[in-house]
Amino acid sequence: MFVFGYLRASTSEQNASRAKNALKAFANQNGHRIAGWYIDNVSGTTMNRPELIRLLGDAEPGDVILIEQVDRLTRLDDAGWETLRKQITDKQLAIVSLDLPTSHLALSSTVSDDFTRSMLKAVNGMMLDMLAAIARKDYEDRRRRQAEGICKAKTEGKYRGRVADAQKHELIRTLR
């Protein structure tokens, strides 16, 4: 079993080093080393994440994807989450999330009986589905509140939008 660390930041300005240190410490505390790091700087609302795709291709049955929080893995809509979950399940990968304590047992060899293993798998699957839905709802709520705030600011004459990139516009003019 290999443990792979997956990190995702929504923008290139965000830094994954804090989360990377947390995952590394967690793996060490549980007697494991991170076999490889996969770091995306892409929104969790899309499946078009090169490092996640590479991770799913590299991982073998029984391997573990270690994440800090479920929302780092997905903010996908229902159909997208079903697709991703199926890929993970088909490859027989385990998801261990620092914010989901029941998932931590995937790193332990102490669960020996089939009943306990089956129950934990079912509970973790249900919890992952719930946390994935919560992550998507959080994303949609923030987008809605942002749109409401922009609309209000526009009506009050306070919203100006993004500042124009004068250099880029000048370059375009010179290329014409």
PDB file of N, CA and C in Angstrom, residues 126-165:
ATOM      1  N   MET A 126     -20.496   6.768   3.103  1.00  0.00           N
ATOM      2  CA  MET A 126     -21.607   7.669   3.393  1.00  0.00           C
ATOM      3  C   MET A 126     -21.092   9.043   3.832  1.00  0.00           C
ATOM      4  N   MET A 127     -20.093   9.051   4.703  1.00  0.00           N
ATOM      5  CA  MET A 127     -19.537  10.320   5.189  1.00  0.00           C
ATOM      6  C   MET A 127     -18.880  11.104   4.054  1.00  0.00           C
ATOM      7  N   LEU A 128     -18.157  10.419   3.184  1.00  0.00           N
ATOM      8  CA  LEU A 128     -17.547  11.103   2.035  1.00  0.00           C
ATOM      9  C   LEU A 128     -18.615  11.718   1.141  1.00  0.00           C
ATOM     10  N   ASP A 129     -19.698  10.973   0.894  1.00  0.00           N
ATOM     11  CA  ASP A 129     -20.789  11.508   0.080  1.00  0.00           C
ATOM     12  C   ASP A 129     -21.399  12.749   0.735  1.00  0.00           C
ATOM     13  N   MET A 130     -21.619  12.691   2.043  1.00  0.00           N
ATOM     14  CA  MET A 130     -22.191  13.839   2.749  1.00  0.00           C
ATOM     15  C   MET A 130     -21.247  15.036   2.707  1.00  0.00           C
ATOM     16  N   LEU A 131     -19.975  14.814   2.980  1.00  0.00           N
ATOM     17  CA  LEU A 131     -19.022  15.922   2.978  1.00  0.00           C
ATOM     18  C   LEU A 131     -18.820  16.489   1.575  1.00  0.00           C
ATOM     19  N   ALA A 132     -18.906  15.645   0.557  1.00  0.00           N
ATOM     20  CA  ALA A 132     -18.818  16.136  -0.823  1.00  0.00           C
ATOM     21  C   ALA A 132     -20.019  17.025  -1.139  1.00  0.00           C
ATOM     22  N   ALA A 133     -21.212  16.620  -0.695  1.00  0.00           N
ATOM     23  CA  ALA A 133     -22.413  17.433  -0.918  1.00  0.00           C
ATOM     24  C   ALA A 133     -22.321  18.753  -0.155  1.00  0.00           C
ATOM     25  N   ILE A 134     -21.806  18.709   1.061  1.00  0.00           N
ATOM     26  CA  ILE A 134     -21.640  19.929   1.860  1.00  0.00           C
ATOM     27  C   ILE A 134     -20.632  20.862   1.202  1.00  0.00           C
ATOM     28  N   ALA A 135     -19.545  20.309   0.678  1.00  0.00           N
ATOM     29  CA  ALA A 135     -18.531  21.131   0.000  1.00  0.00           C
ATOM     30  C   ALA A 135     -19.137  21.824  -1.212  1.00  0.00           C
ATOM     31  N   ARG A 136     -19.967  21.112  -1.979  1.00  0.00           N
ATOM     32  CA  ARG A 136     -20.606  21.717  -3.151  1.00  0.00           C
ATOM     33  C   ARG A 136     -21.588  22.805  -2.724  1.00  0.00           C
ATOM     34  N   LYS A 137     -22.377  22.525  -1.674  1.00  0.00           N
ATOM     35  CA  LYS A 137     -23.340  23.517  -1.201  1.00  0.00           C
ATOM     36  C   LYS A 137     -22.616  24.762  -0.710  1.00  0.00           C
ATOM     37  N   ASP A 138     -21.526  24.599   0.003  1.00  0.00           N
ATOM     38  CA  ASP A 138     -20.737  25.738   0.472  1.00  0.00           C
ATOM     39  C   ASP A 138     -20.262  26.575  -0.713  1.00  0.00           C
ATOM     40  N   TYR A 139     -19.783  25.918  -1.753  1.00  0.00           N
ATOM     41  CA  TYR A 139     -19.326  26.611  -2.961  1.00  0.00           C
ATOM     42  C   TYR A 139     -20.474  27.405  -3.589  1.00  0.00           C
ATOM     43  N   GLU A 140     -21.626  26.746  -3.749  1.00  0.00           N
ATOM     44  CA  GLU A 140     -22.771  27.415  -4.370  1.00  0.00           C
ATOM     45  C   GLU A 140     -23.269  28.579  -3.522  1.00  0.00           C
ATOM     46  N   ASP A 141     -23.289  28.412  -2.191  1.00  0.00           N
ATOM     47  CA  ASP A 141     -23.707  29.499  -1.294  1.00  0.00           C
ATOM     48  C   ASP A 141     -22.771  30.698  -1.403  1.00  0.00           C
ATOM     49  N   ARG A 142     -21.478  30.441  -1.429  1.00  0.00           N
ATOM     50  CA  ARG A 142     -20.520  31.548  -1.549  1.00  0.00           C
ATOM     51  C   ARG A 142     -20.675  32.269  -2.879  1.00  0.00           C
ATOM     52  N   ARG A 143     -20.873  31.522  -3.958  1.00  0.00           N
ATOM     53  CA  ARG A 143     -21.077  32.138  -5.276  1.00  0.00           C
ATOM     54  C   ARG A 143     -22.341  33.005  -5.281  1.00  0.00           C
ATOM     55  N   ARG A 144     -23.420  32.505  -4.686  1.00  0.00           N
ATOM     56  CA  ARG A 144     -24.670  33.255  -4.622  1.00  0.00           C
ATOM     57  C   ARG A 144     -24.488  34.537  -3.814  1.00  0.00           C
ATOM     58  N   ARG A 145     -23.857  34.427  -2.632  1.00  0.00           N
ATOM     59  CA  ARG A 145     -23.637  35.618  -1.798  1.00  0.00           C
ATOM     60  C   ARG A 145     -22.746  36.627  -2.506  1.00  0.00           C
ATOM     61  N   GLN A 146     -21.741  36.137  -3.218  1.00  0.00           N
ATOM     62  CA  GLN A 146     -20.857  37.029  -3.973  1.00  0.00           C
ATOM     63  C   GLN A 146     -21.649  37.779  -5.043  1.00  0.00           C
ATOM     64  N   ALA A 147     -22.492  37.067  -5.781  1.00  0.00           N
ATOM     65  CA  ALA A 147     -23.304  37.697  -6.827  1.00  0.00           C
ATOM     66  C   ALA A 147     -24.258  38.727  -6.224  1.00  0.00           C
ATOM     67  N   GLU A 148     -24.853  38.395  -5.073  1.00  0.00           N
ATOM     68  CA  GLU A 148     -25.742  39.348  -4.404  1.00  0.00           C
ATOM     69  C   GLU A 148     -24.980  40.600  -3.985  1.00  0.00           C
ATOM     70  N   GLY A 149     -23.779  40.412  -3.449  1.00  0.00           N
ATOM     71  CA  GLY A 149     -22.954  41.550  -3.031  1.00  0.00           C
ATOM     72  C   GLY A 149     -22.559  42.430  -4.203  1.00  0.00           C
ATOM     73  N   ILE A 150     -22.215  41.816  -5.320  1.00  0.00           N
ATOM     74  CA  ILE A 150     -21.846  42.579  -6.522  1.00  0.00           C
ATOM     75  C   ILE A 150     -23.053  43.356  -7.035  1.00  0.00           C
ATOM     76  N   CYS A 151     -24.216  42.713  -7.058  1.00  0.00           N
ATOM     77  CA  CYS A 151     -25.439  43.372  -7.524  1.00  0.00           C
ATOM     78  C   CYS A 151     -25.754  44.585  -6.647  1.00  0.00           C
ATOM     79  N   LYS A 152     -25.651  44.418  -5.343  1.00  0.00           N
ATOM     80  CA  LYS A 152     -25.909  45.523  -4.415  1.00  0.00           C
ATOM     81  C   LYS A 152     -24.895  46.644  -4.627  1.00  0.00           C
ATOM     82  N   ALA A 153     -23.629  46.286  -4.756  1.00  0.00           N
ATOM     83  CA  ALA A 153     -22.584  47.296  -4.965  1.00  0.00           C
ATOM     84  C   ALA A 153     -22.801  48.041  -6.277  1.00  0.00           C
ATOM     85  N   LYS A 154     -23.262  47.342  -7.308  1.00  0.00           N
ATOM     86  CA  LYS A 154     -23.530  47.998  -8.595  1.00  0.00           C
ATOM     87  C   LYS A 154     -24.654  49.020  -8.460  1.00  0.00           C
ATOM     88  N   THR A 155     -25.733  48.629  -7.766  1.00  0.00           N
ATOM     89  CA  THR A 155     -26.859  49.560  -7.614  1.00  0.00           C
ATOM     90  C   THR A 155     -26.471  50.772  -6.784  1.00  0.00           C
ATOM     91  N   GLU A 156     -25.498  50.614  -5.892  1.00  0.00           N
ATOM     92  CA  GLU A 156     -25.020  51.734  -5.073  1.00  0.00           C
ATOM     93  C   GLU A 156     -23.883  52.489  -5.748  1.00  0.00           C
ATOM     94  N   GLY A 157     -23.508  52.037  -6.944  1.00  0.00           N
ATOM     95  CA  GLY A 157     -22.433  52.706  -7.673  1.00  0.00           C
ATOM     96  C   GLY A 157     -21.048  52.461  -7.100  1.00  0.00           C
ATOM     97  N   LYS A 158     -20.904  51.417  -6.302  1.00  0.00           N
ATOM     98  CA  LYS A 158     -19.616  51.128  -5.654  1.00  0.00           C
ATOM     99  C   LYS A 158     -18.805  50.062  -6.384  1.00  0.00           C
ATOM    100  N   TYR A 159     -19.431  49.331  -7.283  1.00  0.00           N
ATOM    101  CA  TYR A 159     -18.743  48.216  -7.949  1.00  0.00           C
ATOM    102  C   TYR A 159     -18.133  48.687  -9.257  1.00  0.00           C
ATOM    103  N   ARG A 160     -16.877  48.462  -9.407  1.00  0.00           N
ATOM    104  CA  ARG A 160     -16.188  48.878 -10.615  1.00  0.00           C
ATOM    105  C   ARG A 160     -15.660  47.683 -11.416  1.00  0.00           C
ATOM    106  N   GLY A 161     -15.692  46.506 -10.858  1.00  0.00           N
ATOM    107  CA  GLY A 161     -15.161  45.339 -11.559  1.00  0.00           C
ATOM    108  C   GLY A 161     -13.649  45.302 -11.485  1.00  0.00           C
ATOM    109  N   ARG A 162     -13.076  44.427 -12.260  1.00  0.00           N
ATOM    110  CA  ARG A 162     -11.630  44.260 -12.281  1.00  0.00           C
ATOM    111  C   ARG A 162     -10.975  45.446 -12.987  1.00  0.00           C
ATOM    112  N   VAL A 163      -9.835  45.862 -12.484  1.00  0.00           N
ATOM    113  CA  VAL A 163      -9.081  46.948 -13.107  1.00  0.00           C
ATOM    114  C   VAL A 163      -8.520  46.454 -14.438  1.00  0.00           C
ATOM    115  N   ALA A 164      -8.671  47.259 -15.469  1.00  0.00           N
ATOM    116  CA  ALA A 164      -8.177  46.892 -16.800  1.00  0.00           C
ATOM    117  C   ALA A 164      -6.657  46.797 -16.788  1.00  0.00           C
ATOM    118  N   ASP A 165      -6.137  45.824 -17.512  1.00  0.00           N
ATOM    119  CA  ASP A 165      -4.691  45.634 -17.638  1.00  0.00           C
ATOM    120  C   ASP A 165      -4.209  46.483 -18.815  1.00  0.00           C
TER     121      ASP A 165
END
